[in-house]
Amino acid sequence: MKTDVLVVGAGPVGLAMAVELARYGLSIRIVDQAPQRTDKSKALVVWSRTLELMDRMGCTASFLAAGFKATAANIVAGTKQIAHITLGGVATPHPYALMIPQCDTERLLEQHLNTYGVHIERNVELTQFAPSETSVVSTLRHAAGQDENLETSWLIGCDGAHSTVRHQLGMEFLGNTLMTDWLLADVHLSGAPNPRDVNVIWHSDGVLVVFPITHDRFRVIADSGDTRPGIERPDPTLQDVQAVLDQRGPGGITVSDPVWLANFHINERKVADYRAGRVFLAGDAAHIHSPAGGQGMNTGIQDACNLAWKIALVSRGACAEEPLLGSYTIERSAVGDQVLKAAGRMTAVAILRGEVRQSIRNHVASLVFGLAPIRSAVANAMTEVAIGYPKSPLSVSSQHISGGPAAGERAPIRAGEIPVGAGNTPRFVVFAEPNEQFSHLIARFPDLLDAIIRKPFHDHGLWLIRPDGYTALATKQGHWDEVSAFLNRIATPHPA
Ligand SMILES: Cc1cc2nc3c(=O)[nH]c(=O)nc-3n(C[C@H](O)[C@H](O)[C@H](O)COP(=O)(O)OP(=O)(O)OC[C@H]3O[C@@H](n4cnc5c(N)ncnc54)[C@H](O)[C@@H]3O)c2cc1C
């Protein structure tokens, strides 16, 4: 039997993709050229929206058991507090940032994948592939050097920033590399202020960010000077980390027991199209940016959650390829652009040079962050619950319905409700008052529509929610013809 999907790369994005596809019953293979998973803590933050999506995948509990909840972020300039942004007010079952090293995220996702009987094939490298109208034939080089040709319906490149899949598609990775060096240290600290919060310190010499990992382990990031072309700055020493903490921090912090010390550069790049026929890109293969805001891995995992249900519905013959598969680039490329812009802006503001400009920045920022609606908007953006797809061909709104989500918006998650999209079949869910029209639709679209109707968000509305929890359709109560038209538009046409 032909394998449905080859996932290339078993980083967090490839793993999330494989979990989602396996959950939906597709036959998949996932390969990684590396002999083992990373032992580095790289992406530390799992944001609320990613945790909500993991609720659907059924693996949040293991993350919560292994992670550390940070509930606020502070920005300080000198001794002045510029901002205190709390996450407790965000309308989500997970109003916090879950701090968990990427090596643990990968371990937990791999364990979850194994429960579906799927295992990562390590020491296996994708070297080339040949796509056609109906399939993709990939060449996999195994450890002993032998090549295997594998034919699959779809190929998904989750193969990171240096993606082979992207290179072979000839897609440009447009953007630039910032000419600043950065220090990264995963260390133990004593005397850290606000040890449960993310702390950003704007110092006249640069920025210092301290993230909690556990009660005594922290991630320290600081800009360490201009990049000198052709000269690679050595990784920092523990003394360098202590020096930057002494210079830019509030004092009294002592560093010890380094876990990881590194010098790194920031790239800001993205492809224009996340798809070429039967080949897709997701995660760092499609977009890389400043770690400011901690959105990189989260954005990639959410790429996976966006694409997997679409491929599953098309593979099962329930939906036509268009508009479903075409919507992947439209939706996720727009999010990639936003993340790139926001992370770039945050980085530029943090490393602003010059006394006058810094004092204007500090003044404006403390005014802006003094406003509660701004703090709330920032918290919603950071936790990624504000992400939506208003411009998607899958978002339809003929009416403005107050009291519920607009088309493209994430549907509110009500306490005690099973997450939309949980289970092994991706189906749309109707939120409306029950009606006999609903039974007709269930009979017509058994592969697309969940048989259980849920209470509407508001008396006068009718909502159709996608398997990934975003609103496909928001209309007035009783407008069942719009639900029917929507499902008709995406369903596989029946032979006349
Ligand atoms: C210092 C640092 C801090 C960061 N902090 C954050 C943060 O706080 N929050 C956040 O969200 N993000 C953060 N990120 C970004 C995050 O680490 C990445 O976005 C994330 O690793 C991307 O995951 P991925 O699965 O797309 O790619 P990767 O993790 O790069 O995985 C790609 C995999 O593909 C494999 N591969 C590559 N080519 C092939 C091939 N031809 N055949 C087979 N296998 C192949 C590789 O071996 C690798 O395992 C940070 C990154 C760094 C470096």
PDB file of N, CA and C and ligand atoms in Angstrom, residues 8-14 31-34 42-45 102 124-126 158-160 164 184 219 260 282-284 291 294-298, ligand 1:
ATOM      1  N   VAL A   8       9.722  14.856   6.480  1.00  0.00           N
ATOM      2  CA  VAL A   8      11.187  14.936   6.562  1.00  0.00           C
ATOM      3  C   VAL A   8      11.559  15.874   7.704  1.00  0.00           C
ATOM      4  N   GLY A   9      12.246  15.321   8.694  1.00  0.00           N
ATOM      5  CA  GLY A   9      12.671  16.117   9.848  1.00  0.00           C
ATOM      6  C   GLY A   9      11.832  15.774  11.068  1.00  0.00           C
ATOM      7  N   ALA A  10      12.534  15.401  12.151  1.00  0.00           N
ATOM      8  CA  ALA A  10      11.828  15.054  13.394  1.00  0.00           C
ATOM      9  C   ALA A  10      12.176  16.047  14.487  1.00  0.00           C
ATOM     10  N   GLY A  11      12.220  17.332  14.113  1.00  0.00           N
ATOM     11  CA  GLY A  11      12.271  18.399  15.109  1.00  0.00           C
ATOM     12  C   GLY A  11      10.854  18.549  15.659  1.00  0.00           C
ATOM     13  N   PRO A  12      10.610  19.594  16.434  1.00  0.00           N
ATOM     14  CA  PRO A  12       9.275  19.744  17.021  1.00  0.00           C
ATOM     15  C   PRO A  12       8.165  19.843  15.978  1.00  0.00           C
ATOM     16  N   VAL A  13       8.476  20.438  14.824  1.00  0.00           N
ATOM     17  CA  VAL A  13       7.427  20.643  13.811  1.00  0.00           C
ATOM     18  C   VAL A  13       7.107  19.337  13.082  1.00  0.00           C
ATOM     19  N   GLY A  14       8.170  18.611  12.670  1.00  0.00           N
ATOM     20  CA  GLY A  14       7.946  17.321  12.023  1.00  0.00           C
ATOM     21  C   GLY A  14       7.214  16.366  12.951  1.00  0.00           C
ATOM     22  N   VAL A  31      11.350  10.700   8.863  1.00  0.00           N
ATOM     23  CA  VAL A  31      12.788  10.390   8.845  1.00  0.00           C
ATOM     24  C   VAL A  31      13.576  11.601   9.341  1.00  0.00           C
ATOM     25  N   ASP A  32      14.739  11.308   9.913  1.00  0.00           N
ATOM     26  CA  ASP A  32      15.633  12.402  10.322  1.00  0.00           C
ATOM     27  C   ASP A  32      17.070  11.948  10.105  1.00  0.00           C
ATOM     28  N   GLN A  33      17.841  12.836   9.540  1.00  0.00           N
ATOM     29  CA  GLN A  33      19.234  12.482   9.245  1.00  0.00           C
ATOM     30  C   GLN A  33      20.078  12.393  10.513  1.00  0.00           C
ATOM     31  N   ALA A  34      19.625  13.043  11.592  1.00  0.00           N
ATOM     32  CA  ALA A  34      20.418  13.052  12.827  1.00  0.00           C
ATOM     33  C   ALA A  34      20.265  11.716  13.559  1.00  0.00           C
ATOM     34  N   LYS A  42      17.047  24.973  23.084  1.00  0.00           N
ATOM     35  CA  LYS A  42      16.605  25.970  22.080  1.00  0.00           C
ATOM     36  C   LYS A  42      15.273  26.672  22.378  1.00  0.00           C
ATOM     37  N   ALA A  43      14.174  26.228  21.789  1.00  0.00           N
ATOM     38  CA  ALA A  43      12.903  26.923  22.037  1.00  0.00           C
ATOM     39  C   ALA A  43      12.375  26.535  23.411  1.00  0.00           C
ATOM     40  N   LEU A  44      12.175  27.556  24.234  1.00  0.00           N
ATOM     41  CA  LEU A  44      11.830  27.301  25.634  1.00  0.00           C
ATOM     42  C   LEU A  44      10.350  27.441  25.918  1.00  0.00           C
ATOM     43  N   VAL A  45       9.682  28.281  25.144  1.00  0.00           N
ATOM     44  CA  VAL A  45       8.317  28.648  25.509  1.00  0.00           C
ATOM     45  C   VAL A  45       7.316  27.888  24.656  1.00  0.00           C
ATOM     46  N   GLN A 102      13.389  22.641  24.547  1.00  0.00           N
ATOM     47  CA  GLN A 102      12.972  21.997  23.288  1.00  0.00           C
ATOM     48  C   GLN A 102      13.303  20.498  23.279  1.00  0.00           C
ATOM     49  N   VAL A 124      18.488   8.680   8.554  1.00  0.00           N
ATOM     50  CA  VAL A 124      17.916   8.545   7.204  1.00  0.00           C
ATOM     51  C   VAL A 124      17.756   9.954   6.639  1.00  0.00           C
ATOM     52  N   GLU A 125      18.430  10.181   5.521  1.00  0.00           N
ATOM     53  CA  GLU A 125      18.462  11.535   4.953  1.00  0.00           C
ATOM     54  C   GLU A 125      17.694  11.572   3.630  1.00  0.00           C
ATOM     55  N   LEU A 126      16.852  12.567   3.497  1.00  0.00           N
ATOM     56  CA  LEU A 126      16.235  12.803   2.176  1.00  0.00           C
ATOM     57  C   LEU A 126      17.301  13.482   1.317  1.00  0.00           C
ATOM     58  N   CYS A 158       9.825  19.354   6.926  1.00  0.00           N
ATOM     59  CA  CYS A 158       9.934  19.994   8.259  1.00  0.00           C
ATOM     60  C   CYS A 158      11.408  19.902   8.619  1.00  0.00           C
ATOM     61  N   ASP A 159      12.257  20.190   7.636  1.00  0.00           N
ATOM     62  CA  ASP A 159      13.678  19.889   7.778  1.00  0.00           C
ATOM     63  C   ASP A 159      14.521  21.114   8.115  1.00  0.00           C
ATOM     64  N   GLY A 160      13.889  22.068   8.793  1.00  0.00           N
ATOM     65  CA  GLY A 160      14.649  23.137   9.431  1.00  0.00           C
ATOM     66  C   GLY A 160      15.185  24.202   8.491  1.00  0.00           C
ATOM     67  N   THR A 164      16.501  20.854   2.871  1.00  0.00           N
ATOM     68  CA  THR A 164      16.787  20.243   1.569  1.00  0.00           C
ATOM     69  C   THR A 164      15.567  20.387   0.658  1.00  0.00           C
ATOM     70  N   LEU A 184      23.905  33.464  24.421  1.00  0.00           N
ATOM     71  CA  LEU A 184      22.852  32.637  25.001  1.00  0.00           C
ATOM     72  C   LEU A 184      23.472  31.800  26.113  1.00  0.00           C
ATOM     73  N   ARG A 219      17.366  30.888  31.326  1.00  0.00           N
ATOM     74  CA  ARG A 219      17.952  31.223  30.025  1.00  0.00           C
ATOM     75  C   ARG A 219      18.309  32.705  30.058  1.00  0.00           C
ATOM     76  N   TRP A 260      24.300  25.160  28.792  1.00  0.00           N
ATOM     77  CA  TRP A 260      24.564  25.431  27.366  1.00  0.00           C
ATOM     78  C   TRP A 260      24.981  26.890  27.237  1.00  0.00           C
ATOM     79  N   ALA A 282       7.018  23.412   6.283  1.00  0.00           N
ATOM     80  CA  ALA A 282       6.468  23.870   7.565  1.00  0.00           C
ATOM     81  C   ALA A 282       7.609  24.141   8.534  1.00  0.00           C
ATOM     82  N   GLY A 283       7.369  25.027   9.477  1.00  0.00           N
ATOM     83  CA  GLY A 283       8.371  25.328  10.513  1.00  0.00           C
ATOM     84  C   GLY A 283       9.525  26.137   9.954  1.00  0.00           C
ATOM     85  N   ASP A 284      10.711  25.911  10.550  1.00  0.00           N
ATOM     86  CA  ASP A 284      11.888  26.694  10.167  1.00  0.00           C
ATOM     87  C   ASP A 284      12.254  26.524   8.697  1.00  0.00           C
ATOM     88  N   PRO A 291      14.471  35.227  17.968  1.00  0.00           N
ATOM     89  CA  PRO A 291      13.776  34.504  19.042  1.00  0.00           C
ATOM     90  C   PRO A 291      12.983  35.431  19.978  1.00  0.00           C
ATOM     91  N   GLY A 294       9.656  34.512  21.370  1.00  0.00           N
ATOM     92  CA  GLY A 294       9.595  33.056  21.494  1.00  0.00           C
ATOM     93  C   GLY A 294       8.537  32.408  20.627  1.00  0.00           C
ATOM     94  N   GLN A 295       8.425  32.865  19.370  1.00  0.00           N
ATOM     95  CA  GLN A 295       7.312  32.383  18.547  1.00  0.00           C
ATOM     96  C   GLN A 295       7.713  31.343  17.504  1.00  0.00           C
ATOM     97  N   GLY A 296       9.019  31.121  17.301  1.00  0.00           N
ATOM     98  CA  GLY A 296       9.464  30.309  16.174  1.00  0.00           C
ATOM     99  C   GLY A 296       8.892  28.902  16.162  1.00  0.00           C
ATOM    100  N   MET A 297       9.176  28.154  17.209  1.00  0.00           N
ATOM    101  CA  MET A 297       8.718  26.764  17.252  1.00  0.00           C
ATOM    102  C   MET A 297       7.190  26.692  17.308  1.00  0.00           C
ATOM    103  N   ASN A 298       6.613  27.612  18.071  1.00  0.00           N
ATOM    104  CA  ASN A 298       5.143  27.639  18.190  1.00  0.00           C
ATOM    105  C   ASN A 298       4.496  27.866  16.830  1.00  0.00           C
TER     106      ASN A 298
HETATM  107  C1  LIG B   1      18.784  29.903  20.660  1.00  0.00           C
HETATM  108  C2  LIG B   1      17.412  29.667  20.169  1.00  0.00           C
HETATM  109  C3  LIG B   1      16.333  30.010  20.962  1.00  0.00           C
HETATM  110  C4  LIG B   1      15.037  29.800  20.509  1.00  0.00           C
HETATM  111  N1  LIG B   1      13.986  30.128  21.319  1.00  0.00           N
HETATM  112  C5  LIG B   1      12.719  29.882  20.900  1.00  0.00           C
HETATM  113  C6  LIG B   1      11.604  30.082  21.764  1.00  0.00           C
HETATM  114  O1  LIG B   1      11.745  30.466  22.930  1.00  0.00           O
HETATM  115  N2  LIG B   1      10.361  29.818  21.282  1.00  0.00           N
HETATM  116  C7  LIG B   1      10.162  29.345  20.012  1.00  0.00           C
HETATM  117  O2  LIG B   1       9.000  29.115  19.629  1.00  0.00           O
HETATM  118  N3  LIG B   1      11.206  29.124  19.181  1.00  0.00           N
HETATM  119  C8  LIG B   1      12.485  29.366  19.590  1.00  0.00           C
HETATM  120  N4  LIG B   1      13.545  29.058  18.786  1.00  0.00           N
HETATM  121  C9  LIG B   1      13.314  28.515  17.445  1.00  0.00           C
HETATM  122  C10 LIG B   1      13.149  27.007  17.445  1.00  0.00           C
HETATM  123  O3  LIG B   1      14.247  26.353  18.007  1.00  0.00           O
HETATM  124  C11 LIG B   1      12.921  26.541  16.031  1.00  0.00           C
HETATM  125  O4  LIG B   1      11.901  27.340  15.477  1.00  0.00           O
HETATM  126  C12 LIG B   1      12.532  25.075  15.968  1.00  0.00           C
HETATM  127  O5  LIG B   1      13.593  24.211  16.285  1.00  0.00           O
HETATM  128  C13 LIG B   1      12.076  24.732  14.561  1.00  0.00           C
HETATM  129  O6  LIG B   1      11.652  23.423  14.531  1.00  0.00           O
HETATM  130  P1  LIG B   1      11.642  22.632  13.174  1.00  0.00           P
HETATM  131  O7  LIG B   1      11.098  21.291  13.529  1.00  0.00           O
HETATM  132  O8  LIG B   1      10.994  23.432  12.116  1.00  0.00           O
HETATM  133  O9  LIG B   1      13.170  22.514  12.717  1.00  0.00           O
HETATM  134  P2  LIG B   1      14.404  21.846  13.455  1.00  0.00           P
HETATM  135  O10 LIG B   1      14.230  21.834  14.910  1.00  0.00           O
HETATM  136  O11 LIG B   1      15.603  22.499  12.888  1.00  0.00           O
HETATM  137  O12 LIG B   1      14.347  20.330  12.954  1.00  0.00           O
HETATM  138  C14 LIG B   1      14.654  19.967  11.629  1.00  0.00           C
HETATM  139  C15 LIG B   1      15.066  18.497  11.610  1.00  0.00           C
HETATM  140  O13 LIG B   1      15.204  18.098  10.245  1.00  0.00           O
HETATM  141  C16 LIG B   1      16.316  17.234  10.136  1.00  0.00           C
HETATM  142  N5  LIG B   1      16.758  17.282   8.739  1.00  0.00           N
HETATM  143  C17 LIG B   1      17.253  18.352   8.060  1.00  0.00           C
HETATM  144  N6  LIG B   1      17.491  18.041   6.781  1.00  0.00           N
HETATM  145  C18 LIG B   1      17.151  16.738   6.627  1.00  0.00           C
HETATM  146  C19 LIG B   1      17.184  15.821   5.528  1.00  0.00           C
HETATM  147  N7  LIG B   1      17.592  16.203   4.308  1.00  0.00           N
HETATM  148  N8  LIG B   1      16.775  14.551   5.718  1.00  0.00           N
HETATM  149  C20 LIG B   1      16.352  14.157   6.946  1.00  0.00           C
HETATM  150  N9  LIG B   1      16.308  14.972   8.037  1.00  0.00           N
HETATM  151  C21 LIG B   1      16.690  16.249   7.870  1.00  0.00           C
HETATM  152  C22 LIG B   1      17.303  17.789  11.137  1.00  0.00           C
HETATM  153  O14 LIG B   1      18.229  16.799  11.542  1.00  0.00           O
HETATM  154  C23 LIG B   1      16.398  18.246  12.273  1.00  0.00           C
HETATM  155  O15 LIG B   1      16.243  17.252  13.265  1.00  0.00           O
HETATM  156  C24 LIG B   1      14.841  29.245  19.225  1.00  0.00           C
HETATM  157  C25 LIG B   1      15.948  28.889  18.446  1.00  0.00           C
HETATM  158  C26 LIG B   1      17.217  29.075  18.903  1.00  0.00           C
HETATM  159  C27 LIG B   1      18.393  28.666  18.057  1.00  0.00           C
END
